Tab-separated table of C-alpha atoms in Angstrom:
chain	number	residue	atom	x	y	z
H	1	UNK	CA	23.959	9.664	4.803
H	2	UNK	CA	21.843	11.233	2.023
H	3	UNK	CA	20.870	8.948	-1.115
H	4	UNK	CA	21.063	11.196	-4.951
H	5	UNK	CA	21.474	11.181	-8.628
H	6	UNK	CA	22.277	13.175	-10.320
H	7	UNK	CA	19.781	14.474	-12.864
H	8	UNK	CA	19.818	13.696	-16.501
H	9	UNK	CA	22.198	16.112	-17.845
H	10	UNK	CA	19.712	17.564	-20.784
H	11	UNK	CA	18.030	19.075	-17.516
H	12	UNK	CA	20.859	20.552	-15.670
H	13	UNK	CA	21.385	22.545	-19.248
H	14	UNK	CA	18.409	23.582	-19.587
H	15	UNK	CA	18.771	24.807	-15.709
H	16	UNK	CA	21.338	27.262	-17.016
H	17	UNK	CA	20.080	28.393	-20.355
H	18	UNK	CA	20.210	31.709	-18.666
H	19	UNK	CA	23.382	31.799	-16.817
H	20	UNK	CA	26.862	31.474	-18.982
H	21	UNK	CA	28.627	32.335	-16.207
H	22	UNK	CA	29.265	29.209	-13.273
H	23	UNK	CA	29.913	27.871	-10.038
H	24	UNK	CA	30.475	24.278	-9.113
H	25	UNK	CA	29.977	23.135	-5.616
H	26	UNK	CA	30.220	19.898	-4.798
H	27	UNK	CA	30.284	17.778	-1.108
H	28	UNK	CA	33.250	15.897	0.102
H	29	UNK	CA	30.918	13.898	2.439
H	30	UNK	CA	27.330	11.838	0.867
H	31	UNK	CA	27.438	12.787	-2.373
H	32	UNK	CA	30.795	12.100	-2.633
H	33	UNK	CA	30.263	8.624	-2.124
H	34	UNK	CA	27.408	8.725	-4.294
H	35	UNK	CA	29.216	9.937	-7.171
H	36	UNK	CA	27.043	12.777	-7.832
H	37	UNK	CA	29.708	15.145	-6.193
H	38	UNK	CA	33.594	14.975	-5.738
H	39	UNK	CA	36.531	15.814	-6.900
H	40	UNK	CA	35.442	13.751	-10.035
H	41	UNK	CA	32.078	14.784	-10.589
H	42	UNK	CA	32.909	18.044	-10.576
H	43	UNK	CA	35.598	18.077	-12.326
H	44	UNK	CA	33.866	15.942	-15.031
H	45	UNK	CA	31.553	18.300	-14.898
H	46	UNK	CA	33.401	21.424	-15.620
H	47	UNK	CA	34.500	19.863	-19.051
H	48	UNK	CA	31.108	19.198	-19.801
H	49	UNK	CA	29.960	22.523	-18.569
H	50	UNK	CA	33.205	23.965	-20.831
H	51	UNK	CA	32.530	21.667	-23.959
H	52	UNK	CA	28.470	23.724	-24.592
H	53	UNK	CA	30.694	26.841	-23.752
H	54	UNK	CA	29.745	27.782	-20.598
H	55	UNK	CA	32.174	29.588	-18.813
H	56	UNK	CA	32.251	27.829	-15.146
H	57	UNK	CA	34.582	30.304	-13.364
H	58	UNK	CA	34.857	27.590	-10.207
H	59	UNK	CA	34.775	24.048	-9.625
H	60	UNK	CA	35.518	22.803	-5.829
H	61	UNK	CA	34.185	20.061	-3.400
H	62	UNK	CA	33.162	21.616	-0.177
H	63	UNK	CA	33.046	20.316	3.272
H	64	UNK	CA	30.626	20.356	3.815
H	65	UNK	CA	27.413	22.454	1.417
H	66	UNK	CA	24.773	21.301	4.411
H	67	UNK	CA	26.788	23.399	7.641
H	68	UNK	CA	25.387	27.352	7.227
H	69	UNK	CA	28.819	28.303	9.296
H	70	UNK	CA	30.813	26.717	6.699
H	71	UNK	CA	28.936	27.532	3.102
H	72	UNK	CA	29.462	31.721	4.683
H	73	UNK	CA	33.408	30.896	5.725
H	74	UNK	CA	33.149	30.062	1.612
H	75	UNK	CA	31.353	32.380	0.609
H	76	UNK	CA	33.315	35.635	2.098
H	77	UNK	CA	36.635	32.960	1.170
H	78	UNK	CA	35.295	33.287	-2.398
H	79	UNK	CA	33.651	36.579	-2.111
H	80	UNK	CA	35.346	37.748	-6.290
H	81	UNK	CA	34.334	33.860	-7.678
H	82	UNK	CA	30.755	34.347	-5.875
H	83	UNK	CA	30.535	38.098	-7.957
H	84	UNK	CA	31.963	36.967	-11.641
H	85	UNK	CA	29.244	33.799	-11.196
H	86	UNK	CA	25.574	33.918	-11.943
H	87	UNK	CA	24.604	30.559	-10.311
H	88	UNK	CA	25.885	28.295	-8.545
H	89	UNK	CA	25.547	24.457	-9.825
H	90	UNK	CA	25.663	22.354	-6.654
H	91	UNK	CA	26.142	18.261	-6.588
H	92	UNK	CA	25.031	18.494	-3.762
H	93	UNK	CA	21.499	17.020	-1.376
H	94	UNK	CA	18.586	19.366	-0.989
H	95	UNK	CA	19.771	20.208	2.222
H	96	UNK	CA	23.527	21.674	0.880
H	97	UNK	CA	21.320	23.349	-2.535
H	98	UNK	CA	18.739	25.126	-0.064
H	99	UNK	CA	22.109	26.161	2.558
H	100	UNK	CA	24.302	27.538	0.053
H	101	UNK	CA	21.144	29.312	-1.290
H	102	UNK	CA	21.163	30.862	2.073
H	103	UNK	CA	24.626	31.283	3.112
H	104	UNK	CA	25.333	32.490	0.140
H	105	UNK	CA	22.196	34.349	-1.932
H	106	UNK	CA	22.827	33.170	-5.276
H	107	UNK	CA	20.844	31.608	-7.357
H	108	UNK	CA	21.263	28.333	-7.033
H	109	UNK	CA	20.906	25.007	-10.547
H	110	UNK	CA	20.638	21.750	-8.495
H	111	UNK	CA	22.777	19.281	-10.063
H	112	UNK	CA	21.517	16.386	-8.560
H	113	UNK	CA	17.473	14.449	-6.987
H	114	UNK	CA	18.019	13.623	-3.569
H	115	UNK	CA	16.214	10.768	-3.240
H	116	UNK	CA	16.079	9.286	1.013
H	117	UNK	CA	17.845	8.583	3.912
H	118	UNK	CA	20.297	5.239	3.403
H	119	UNK	CA	22.402	3.338	4.123
H	120	UNK	CA	25.586	1.897	2.704
H	121	UNK	CA	25.771	-1.533	1.641
H	122	UNK	CA	29.434	-1.622	-0.232
H	123	UNK	CA	30.314	0.816	-3.029
H	124	UNK	CA	27.782	1.714	-5.270
H	125	UNK	CA	25.197	0.546	-3.519
H	126	UNK	CA	22.317	1.784	-1.073
H	127	UNK	CA	19.390	0.518	0.059
H	128	UNK	CA	16.528	3.290	2.335
H	129	UNK	CA	16.222	0.788	5.583
H	130	UNK	CA	14.638	4.243	7.523
H	131	UNK	CA	11.644	6.678	7.188
H	132	UNK	CA	12.505	9.698	9.168
H	133	UNK	CA	9.483	9.446	10.443
H	134	UNK	CA	10.468	10.648	13.819
H	135	UNK	CA	7.894	7.553	15.852
H	136	UNK	CA	10.838	4.935	15.761
H	137	UNK	CA	9.134	1.180	16.389
H	138	UNK	CA	11.943	-0.742	16.082
H	139	UNK	CA	12.156	-1.966	19.089
H	140	UNK	CA	9.029	-4.435	17.668
H	141	UNK	CA	9.856	-4.806	14.425
H	142	UNK	CA	12.440	-6.852	15.208
H	143	UNK	CA	16.111	-3.540	13.883
H	144	UNK	CA	13.380	-3.665	10.738
H	145	UNK	CA	12.039	-0.679	9.833
H	146	UNK	CA	7.872	-1.071	8.409
H	147	UNK	CA	7.653	2.616	7.441
H	148	UNK	CA	10.685	2.364	4.730
H	149	UNK	CA	10.807	-1.100	4.163
H	150	UNK	CA	6.992	-2.005	3.048
H	151	UNK	CA	5.745	0.826	0.443
H	152	UNK	CA	2.102	0.987	2.419
H	153	UNK	CA	3.687	1.438	5.589
H	154	UNK	CA	1.698	-1.098	7.478
H	155	UNK	CA	2.226	-1.372	10.931
H	156	UNK	CA	0.329	-4.971	12.108
H	157	UNK	CA	1.662	-7.381	8.733
H	158	UNK	CA	1.534	-8.100	5.615
H	159	UNK	CA	-0.783	-7.220	3.545
H	160	UNK	CA	-2.982	-9.808	0.776
H	161	UNK	CA	-0.157	-8.765	-1.907
H	162	UNK	CA	2.857	-10.661	-0.927
H	163	UNK	CA	4.182	-13.373	-3.154
H	164	UNK	CA	6.816	-15.509	-3.614
H	165	UNK	CA	7.706	-13.723	-0.096
H	166	UNK	CA	7.945	-10.504	-2.697
H	167	UNK	CA	6.373	-7.487	-2.795
H	168	UNK	CA	3.595	-6.445	-4.845
H	169	UNK	CA	4.929	-3.324	-6.137
H	170	UNK	CA	8.280	-4.744	-7.524
H	171	UNK	CA	9.426	-8.221	-7.378
H	172	UNK	CA	12.708	-6.906	-6.122
H	173	UNK	CA	10.930	-5.488	-3.118
H	174	UNK	CA	11.188	-8.155	-0.642
H	175	UNK	CA	8.508	-7.794	2.223
H	176	UNK	CA	9.029	-6.094	4.459
H	177	UNK	CA	7.353	-7.602	7.127
H	178	UNK	CA	8.144	-11.172	5.860
H	179	UNK	CA	12.090	-10.235	6.614
H	180	UNK	CA	10.536	-8.122	9.957
H	181	UNK	CA	8.427	-12.017	10.605
H	182	UNK	CA	11.367	-13.855	10.272
H	183	UNK	CA	12.958	-12.038	11.770
H	184	UNK	CA	11.199	-11.903	15.000
H	185	UNK	CA	10.547	-15.566	14.731
H	186	UNK	CA	14.419	-16.858	14.814
H	187	UNK	CA	14.700	-13.831	17.665
H	188	UNK	CA	12.232	-16.063	19.575
H	189	UNK	CA	10.822	-12.535	20.017
H	190	UNK	CA	7.100	-13.291	17.088
H	191	UNK	CA	4.816	-12.507	20.322
H	192	UNK	CA	5.801	-8.790	19.022
H	193	UNK	CA	3.747	-9.160	16.121
H	194	UNK	CA	1.271	-9.746	17.349
H	195	UNK	CA	0.959	-7.016	19.961
H	196	UNK	CA	-1.829	-4.489	17.635
H	197	UNK	CA	0.122	-1.483	16.575
H	198	UNK	CA	-2.316	2.001	16.903
H	199	UNK	CA	-2.178	4.334	14.405
H	200	UNK	CA	0.844	6.605	13.434
H	201	UNK	CA	1.515	10.048	14.762
H	202	UNK	CA	2.398	11.685	12.006
H	203	UNK	CA	2.454	15.110	14.088
H	204	UNK	CA	5.971	13.942	15.516
H	205	UNK	CA	6.565	14.998	11.338
H	206	UNK	CA	5.070	17.929	10.466
H	207	UNK	CA	7.105	20.166	8.252
H	208	UNK	CA	9.614	21.836	8.381
H	209	UNK	CA	11.190	20.205	11.217
H	210	UNK	CA	12.730	21.458	13.707
H	211	UNK	CA	14.981	20.535	16.746
H	212	UNK	CA	17.245	23.248	18.837
H	213	UNK	CA	19.311	21.008	21.227
H	214	UNK	CA	20.013	23.132	24.253
H	215	UNK	CA	23.746	22.241	25.864
H	216	UNK	CA	23.082	23.096	28.775
H	217	UNK	CA	20.739	20.574	29.807
H	218	UNK	CA	21.736	17.151	31.194
H	219	UNK	CA	20.100	13.634	29.030
H	220	UNK	CA	21.377	11.024	30.832
G	1	UNK	CA	-32.867	-11.584	8.313
G	2	UNK	CA	-29.634	-9.194	7.291
G	3	UNK	CA	-26.743	-10.155	6.234
G	4	UNK	CA	-25.387	-9.639	10.304
G	5	UNK	CA	-28.038	-11.482	12.191
G	6	UNK	CA	-26.979	-14.146	9.591
G	7	UNK	CA	-23.312	-14.835	10.010
G	8	UNK	CA	-24.479	-14.111	13.829
G	9	UNK	CA	-26.995	-16.920	13.796
G	10	UNK	CA	-24.765	-19.416	11.568
G	11	UNK	CA	-26.286	-19.395	8.790
G	12	UNK	CA	-24.721	-20.107	5.147
G	13	UNK	CA	-23.819	-17.575	3.660
G	14	UNK	CA	-24.381	-16.593	0.192
G	15	UNK	CA	-22.338	-13.415	-1.301
G	16	UNK	CA	-21.504	-11.838	-4.262
G	17	UNK	CA	-19.322	-8.853	-5.786
G	18	UNK	CA	-20.466	-5.815	-8.331
G	19	UNK	CA	-17.403	-3.961	-9.068
G	20	UNK	CA	-17.909	-0.058	-10.437
G	21	UNK	CA	-17.892	1.608	-13.982
G	22	UNK	CA	-15.801	3.626	-14.340
G	23	UNK	CA	-17.913	5.633	-15.268
G	24	UNK	CA	-21.563	6.955	-14.237
G	25	UNK	CA	-23.630	4.528	-16.282
G	26	UNK	CA	-24.812	2.241	-14.530
G	27	UNK	CA	-27.008	0.527	-16.083
G	28	UNK	CA	-25.152	-2.670	-16.559
G	29	UNK	CA	-23.640	-2.977	-12.915
G	30	UNK	CA	-27.621	-2.166	-11.781
G	31	UNK	CA	-29.447	-5.716	-13.902
G	32	UNK	CA	-26.262	-7.543	-12.458
G	33	UNK	CA	-27.902	-6.451	-9.451
G	34	UNK	CA	-31.348	-7.381	-10.305
G	35	UNK	CA	-29.560	-10.705	-11.219
G	36	UNK	CA	-28.320	-11.449	-8.424
G	37	UNK	CA	-31.391	-10.170	-6.032
G	38	UNK	CA	-33.072	-13.259	-3.297
G	39	UNK	CA	-30.163	-15.636	-4.030
G	40	UNK	CA	-27.453	-13.703	-2.125
G	41	UNK	CA	-27.899	-12.361	0.607
G	42	UNK	CA	-25.003	-9.738	0.317
G	43	UNK	CA	-23.252	-7.953	-3.292
G	44	UNK	CA	-19.895	-6.757	-2.516
G	45	UNK	CA	-19.004	-3.473	-4.214
G	46	UNK	CA	-15.520	-2.997	-4.917
G	47	UNK	CA	-13.575	0.214	-4.048
G	48	UNK	CA	-11.752	0.310	-7.181
G	49	UNK	CA	-10.008	-1.856	-7.914
G	50	UNK	CA	-6.484	-3.267	-8.267
G	51	UNK	CA	-5.855	0.824	-8.275
G	52	UNK	CA	-8.115	1.233	-11.294
G	53	UNK	CA	-10.209	4.828	-10.164
G	54	UNK	CA	-13.921	3.967	-10.567
G	55	UNK	CA	-17.456	5.240	-9.052
G	56	UNK	CA	-17.415	4.946	-5.852
G	57	UNK	CA	-17.642	2.254	-3.640
G	58	UNK	CA	-20.631	3.973	-1.379
G	59	UNK	CA	-22.626	5.955	-4.200
G	60	UNK	CA	-23.193	2.379	-5.411
G	61	UNK	CA	-23.831	0.523	-2.149
G	62	UNK	CA	-26.679	2.656	-1.814
G	63	UNK	CA	-27.696	2.600	-5.524
G	64	UNK	CA	-28.686	-1.491	-4.635
G	65	UNK	CA	-30.091	-0.721	-1.592
G	66	UNK	CA	-32.249	1.536	-3.945
G	67	UNK	CA	-33.114	-1.450	-5.808
G	68	UNK	CA	-33.326	-4.238	-2.746
G	69	UNK	CA	-30.087	-5.893	-2.590
G	70	UNK	CA	-28.092	-5.674	0.176
G	71	UNK	CA	-24.929	-4.270	0.168
G	72	UNK	CA	-21.417	-4.935	1.500
G	73	UNK	CA	-19.334	-1.611	1.269
G	74	UNK	CA	-16.031	-2.465	0.917
G	75	UNK	CA	-13.541	0.524	1.545
G	76	UNK	CA	-9.562	0.138	2.094
G	77	UNK	CA	-7.232	2.051	3.773
G	78	UNK	CA	-4.887	3.029	0.272
G	79	UNK	CA	-6.686	6.115	-0.918
G	80	UNK	CA	-7.748	7.904	2.510
G	81	UNK	CA	-6.763	9.014	5.549
G	82	UNK	CA	-7.746	8.454	8.856
G	83	UNK	CA	-10.841	12.017	8.975
G	84	UNK	CA	-11.530	10.388	5.485
G	85	UNK	CA	-12.168	7.365	5.924
G	86	UNK	CA	-14.258	7.996	9.507
G	87	UNK	CA	-16.538	10.769	7.453
G	88	UNK	CA	-17.061	7.937	4.818
G	89	UNK	CA	-17.866	5.103	7.525
G	90	UNK	CA	-20.426	7.931	8.771
G	91	UNK	CA	-22.133	8.583	5.514
G	92	UNK	CA	-22.494	4.654	5.019
G	93	UNK	CA	-24.311	4.301	8.621
G	94	UNK	CA	-26.198	7.473	7.580
G	95	UNK	CA	-27.519	6.175	4.142
G	96	UNK	CA	-28.340	2.475	6.266
G	97	UNK	CA	-25.264	1.301	4.980
G	98	UNK	CA	-24.092	-1.391	7.615
G	99	UNK	CA	-21.590	-4.192	6.009
G	100	UNK	CA	-18.129	-2.782	5.458
G	101	UNK	CA	-15.329	-4.868	4.232
G	102	UNK	CA	-12.009	-3.453	5.428
G	103	UNK	CA	-9.430	-4.075	3.293
G	104	UNK	CA	-5.377	-2.231	2.797
G	105	UNK	CA	-5.900	-1.923	-0.820
G	106	UNK	CA	-3.705	-2.634	-3.407
G	107	UNK	CA	-0.872	-0.100	-4.209
G	108	UNK	CA	-1.533	2.497	-6.693
G	109	UNK	CA	1.324	1.598	-8.425
G	110	UNK	CA	-0.842	-1.491	-9.143
G	111	UNK	CA	-3.591	0.396	-10.715
G	112	UNK	CA	-4.174	3.227	-14.021
G	113	UNK	CA	-2.707	6.239	-11.747
G	114	UNK	CA	0.600	5.110	-10.902
G	115	UNK	CA	1.613	8.494	-10.291
G	116	UNK	CA	-0.951	9.380	-7.010
G	117	UNK	CA	0.628	9.883	-3.602
G	118	UNK	CA	-0.879	6.623	-1.464
G	119	UNK	CA	-1.903	6.671	1.718
G	120	UNK	CA	-2.234	3.746	4.115
G	121	UNK	CA	-2.960	6.290	6.989
G	122	UNK	CA	-4.082	3.823	9.479
G	123	UNK	CA	-3.814	0.017	8.360
G	124	UNK	CA	-6.787	-3.080	8.256
G	125	UNK	CA	-6.238	-3.862	11.836
G	126	UNK	CA	-6.413	-0.085	12.581
G	127	UNK	CA	-9.804	1.056	10.455
G	128	UNK	CA	-11.566	-2.151	11.930
G	129	UNK	CA	-10.531	-0.653	15.542
G	130	UNK	CA	-11.017	2.525	14.553
G	131	UNK	CA	-15.096	1.743	13.499
G	132	UNK	CA	-15.965	-0.481	16.104
G	133	UNK	CA	-14.385	2.913	18.043
G	134	UNK	CA	-17.229	4.772	15.962
G	135	UNK	CA	-19.940	2.333	17.561
G	136	UNK	CA	-18.841	3.083	20.388
G	137	UNK	CA	-19.975	6.897	19.870
G	138	UNK	CA	-16.284	8.076	19.865
G	139	UNK	CA	-14.193	8.944	17.091
G	140	UNK	CA	-10.595	8.055	17.246
G	141	UNK	CA	-9.302	10.953	18.552
G	142	UNK	CA	-11.624	10.244	21.965
G	143	UNK	CA	-14.470	13.213	20.715
G	144	UNK	CA	-17.816	12.829	21.539
G	145	UNK	CA	-20.310	12.089	17.991
G	146	UNK	CA	-23.392	13.183	17.575
G	147	UNK	CA	-25.881	9.985	16.848
G	148	UNK	CA	-24.173	6.382	16.898
G	149	UNK	CA	-23.414	3.804	13.819
G	150	UNK	CA	-23.772	0.741	13.808
G	151	UNK	CA	-21.930	-1.544	11.670
G	152	UNK	CA	-20.858	-4.974	10.371
G	153	UNK	CA	-17.307	-5.591	10.108
G	154	UNK	CA	-15.903	-8.039	8.167
G	155	UNK	CA	-12.135	-8.150	6.953
G	156	UNK	CA	-10.533	-10.719	4.505
G	157	UNK	CA	-8.087	-13.647	4.788
G	158	UNK	CA	-6.180	-15.523	2.402
G	159	UNK	CA	-5.812	-19.062	3.369
G	160	UNK	CA	-3.352	-19.480	0.200
G	161	UNK	CA	-0.271	-17.130	1.871
G	162	UNK	CA	2.267	-18.549	2.060
G	163	UNK	CA	3.960	-18.602	4.119
G	164	UNK	CA	0.815	-18.593	6.588
G	165	UNK	CA	1.560	-17.864	9.908
G	166	UNK	CA	2.297	-14.069	9.190
G	167	UNK	CA	-1.130	-14.527	7.347
G	168	UNK	CA	-2.761	-16.021	10.729
G	169	UNK	CA	-1.122	-13.717	13.320
G	170	UNK	CA	-2.793	-10.231	11.235
G	171	UNK	CA	-5.527	-12.857	10.710
G	172	UNK	CA	-5.837	-12.833	14.855
G	173	UNK	CA	-5.557	-9.503	14.707
G	174	UNK	CA	-8.117	-8.364	12.724
G	175	UNK	CA	-10.593	-10.769	15.302
G	176	UNK	CA	-9.700	-9.117	18.070
G	177	UNK	CA	-9.821	-5.617	16.638
G	178	UNK	CA	-13.548	-6.770	16.017
G	179	UNK	CA	-14.042	-7.865	12.306
G	180	UNK	CA	-17.050	-9.747	12.649
G	181	UNK	CA	-17.445	-12.120	9.583
G	182	UNK	CA	-13.930	-12.801	6.761
G	183	UNK	CA	-13.528	-13.186	2.617
G	184	UNK	CA	-11.290	-14.698	1.455
G	185	UNK	CA	-9.490	-15.180	-1.338
G	186	UNK	CA	-10.400	-17.203	-4.661
G	187	UNK	CA	-10.160	-21.313	-3.005
G	188	UNK	CA	-9.288	-23.570	-5.689
G	189	UNK	CA	-8.466	-26.589	-3.706
G	190	UNK	CA	-10.493	-27.442	-1.323
G	191	UNK	CA	-8.496	-29.796	0.063
G	192	UNK	CA	-5.279	-26.434	1.294
G	193	UNK	CA	-8.488	-24.607	2.263
G	194	UNK	CA	-9.094	-27.382	4.628
G	195	UNK	CA	-6.654	-27.562	6.170
G	196	UNK	CA	-6.899	-23.569	7.041
G	197	UNK	CA	-9.950	-23.691	8.436
G	198	UNK	CA	-8.959	-26.700	10.528
G	199	UNK	CA	-5.817	-23.441	12.138
G	200	UNK	CA	-8.415	-20.980	12.425
G	201	UNK	CA	-12.116	-23.373	13.714
G	202	UNK	CA	-10.886	-22.832	17.057
G	203	UNK	CA	-11.701	-19.131	17.118
G	204	UNK	CA	-15.250	-19.320	15.930
G	205	UNK	CA	-15.492	-17.250	13.374
G	206	UNK	CA	-17.467	-16.773	9.813
G	207	UNK	CA	-15.001	-17.205	7.081
G	208	UNK	CA	-17.252	-17.210	4.235
G	209	UNK	CA	-14.702	-18.973	0.833
G	210	UNK	CA	-14.182	-16.638	-2.145
G	211	UNK	CA	-15.008	-17.992	-5.761
G	212	UNK	CA	-13.501	-16.893	-8.928
G	213	UNK	CA	-14.253	-18.169	-12.044
G	214	UNK	CA	-12.107	-19.339	-14.110
G	215	UNK	CA	-13.160	-17.813	-17.674
G	216	UNK	CA	-10.323	-18.504	-19.327
G	217	UNK	CA	-6.870	-20.320	-19.019
G	218	UNK	CA	-4.973	-17.287	-20.090
G	219	UNK	CA	-6.553	-15.929	-17.154
G	220	UNK	CA	-6.450	-18.591	-15.045
G	221	UNK	CA	-2.548	-18.821	-15.241
G	222	UNK	CA	-2.522	-15.110	-15.189
G	223	UNK	CA	-3.559	-15.089	-11.497
G	224	UNK	CA	-1.530	-17.775	-10.712
G	225	UNK	CA	2.027	-15.519	-11.846
G	226	UNK	CA	0.560	-12.343	-10.390
G	227	UNK	CA	-1.821	-12.104	-8.235
G	228	UNK	CA	-1.254	-13.697	-4.478
G	229	UNK	CA	-1.876	-16.472	-3.073
G	230	UNK	CA	-3.433	-17.726	-5.947
G	231	UNK	CA	-3.252	-21.250	-6.894
G	232	UNK	CA	-5.402	-22.572	-9.772
G	233	UNK	CA	-4.326	-26.352	-10.403
G	234	UNK	CA	-2.476	-27.634	-13.600
G	235	UNK	CA	-5.184	-29.487	-13.573
G	236	UNK	CA	-7.985	-27.321	-13.955
G	237	UNK	CA	-6.417	-25.136	-16.619
G	238	UNK	CA	-6.701	-28.501	-18.332
G	239	UNK	CA	-9.575	-28.768	-17.875
G	240	UNK	CA	-10.724	-24.989	-18.349
G	241	UNK	CA	-8.484	-25.947	-22.528
G	242	UNK	CA	-10.445	-28.108	-23.338
G	243	UNK	CA	-13.593	-27.088	-22.340
G	244	UNK	CA	-16.258	-26.636	-25.881
G	245	UNK	CA	-17.919	-23.758	-23.849
G	246	UNK	CA	-15.642	-22.107	-21.846
G	247	UNK	CA	-18.697	-20.624	-19.670
G	248	UNK	CA	-20.627	-23.890	-19.080
G	249	UNK	CA	-16.720	-24.979	-17.609
G	250	UNK	CA	-16.824	-21.872	-15.346
G	251	UNK	CA	-20.247	-22.732	-13.518
G	252	UNK	CA	-19.131	-26.190	-13.159
G	253	UNK	CA	-16.206	-25.722	-11.907
G	254	UNK	CA	-17.879	-23.234	-9.180
G	255	UNK	CA	-20.347	-25.596	-8.687
G	256	UNK	CA	-18.334	-28.279	-7.769
G	257	UNK	CA	-16.169	-26.158	-5.198
G	258	UNK	CA	-19.299	-24.891	-3.880
G	259	UNK	CA	-20.001	-27.928	-2.901
G	260	UNK	CA	-16.840	-29.133	-1.375
G	261	UNK	CA	-16.624	-26.358	0.695
G	262	UNK	CA	-19.884	-26.894	1.868
G	263	UNK	CA	-19.263	-28.000	5.878
G	264	UNK	CA	-16.291	-26.122	5.508
G	265	UNK	CA	-17.425	-22.650	5.591
G	266	UNK	CA	-19.933	-20.732	6.742
G	267	UNK	CA	-21.002	-19.005	2.948
G	268	UNK	CA	-19.293	-18.784	0.032
G	269	UNK	CA	-18.230	-15.460	-2.214
G	270	UNK	CA	-18.934	-15.131	-5.613
G	271	UNK	CA	-16.584	-13.333	-7.603
G	272	UNK	CA	-17.317	-13.680	-10.913
G	273	UNK	CA	-15.065	-10.850	-12.622
G	274	UNK	CA	-18.953	-9.831	-14.955
G	275	UNK	CA	-19.762	-13.393	-15.406
G	276	UNK	CA	-22.538	-12.223	-12.790
G	277	UNK	CA	-25.459	-13.642	-14.970
G	278	UNK	CA	-24.162	-17.480	-14.434
G	279	UNK	CA	-23.740	-17.256	-10.295
G	280	UNK	CA	-27.741	-17.713	-10.216
G	281	UNK	CA	-27.207	-21.171	-11.949
G	282	UNK	CA	-23.816	-21.997	-9.762
G	283	UNK	CA	-26.055	-22.047	-7.207
G	284	UNK	CA	-28.542	-23.920	-8.323
G	285	UNK	CA	-26.601	-26.145	-9.361
G	286	UNK	CA	-24.649	-26.596	-6.039
G	287	UNK	CA	-28.209	-27.206	-3.687
G	288	UNK	CA	-28.438	-23.636	-2.817
């Protein structure tokens, strides 16, 4: 899931300085779970903007703003409202924002900051456990990703900054390599840690990345 | 005899450390270097230590060489990708600097430019392998080099790491990657260090024990709290607290620790944190 955080409300107001007529779009998926763009948040945003003298033309939660075909369909349905609006306020991730820009051709203001690909631990608690590096080595590291869990993304063990099991960057961060070490030890795979991992192939994650799935191709 | 030859011939090694200034006024560090000349085998030059931006380690290493002091060029993975790391290593070679100490480096968030983008393209194990690859006449992508460098590659190990097993695994990887000598985190407790030496003596490599001067009780408490793998026993802190002259006490503790480490380590690395003028006295007292 894509983890988002609402931008400071003063920043959002600043971005909307020149726009008086606003169309608010939320997302039924990730932003709903993150409480940054579900029914409730979109409603609250509408009330807030109206209290600040803005005219909210529409306030909707789309399923899903990151799907270009869906967005185009929505754009056709809401043609009049979109034409009346000066800008869209996107309460989704950046992917949703970009897709809506393309699908509607409208100016867009982001309501959220897009943070990371996250695991939902429980309601309202999200952890980054995958760094989207494009070169997965979880089979060696016991399912724990050193790229996501170690702020330095080290490949061959902990650095000298680990203290009381915590990372030098913050006492709130567990040392990723100690997690990996304990996991490998518990599962009898400590030999994995003794292998020297080569430098990472960053050419696999050159941006912008693109995947085209050939539906006719047999994969297994 | 160069540091590399001394390591190979199992000589007792004495190294010290200089931190480049923030700026280009090198007068003080060159004075420190002159004090150390002839008394130590080599002087480490830190690489923007604690992720605080300073004058470059490579430039200062060359200045030390011009003063007749053998430098150990500290190279961290923090700020450079594999292109810059290899390029800087070649630059070191062309400037006549043979000793490179490879370190991961502190995360930028710990330093004075916390907004900086961290690099860590290679880790310390991979950087050691890379330096060895350059010595084979090829770069990391397998391309031929015009003129081949020779290095004396060092690494660090922390005898006080807790737990110690992951540290030992990484130590073994560094060794396998081609590290010729190891400098350690500050040692204050000879008994704990002896236990560590017991675990690594089978590898028959050169371990140079770190000595960090205790400049004040506050500094000792700060290090215990904030620096990984450092454990300064309460008895030592009390000793410093009760001392009439703090420099005398720092000197006495260091000399005593070094004496205790003789026979355990193949050398000592003195990190004086600006008190390099004490180093000759410490070495005299420790009989070195």
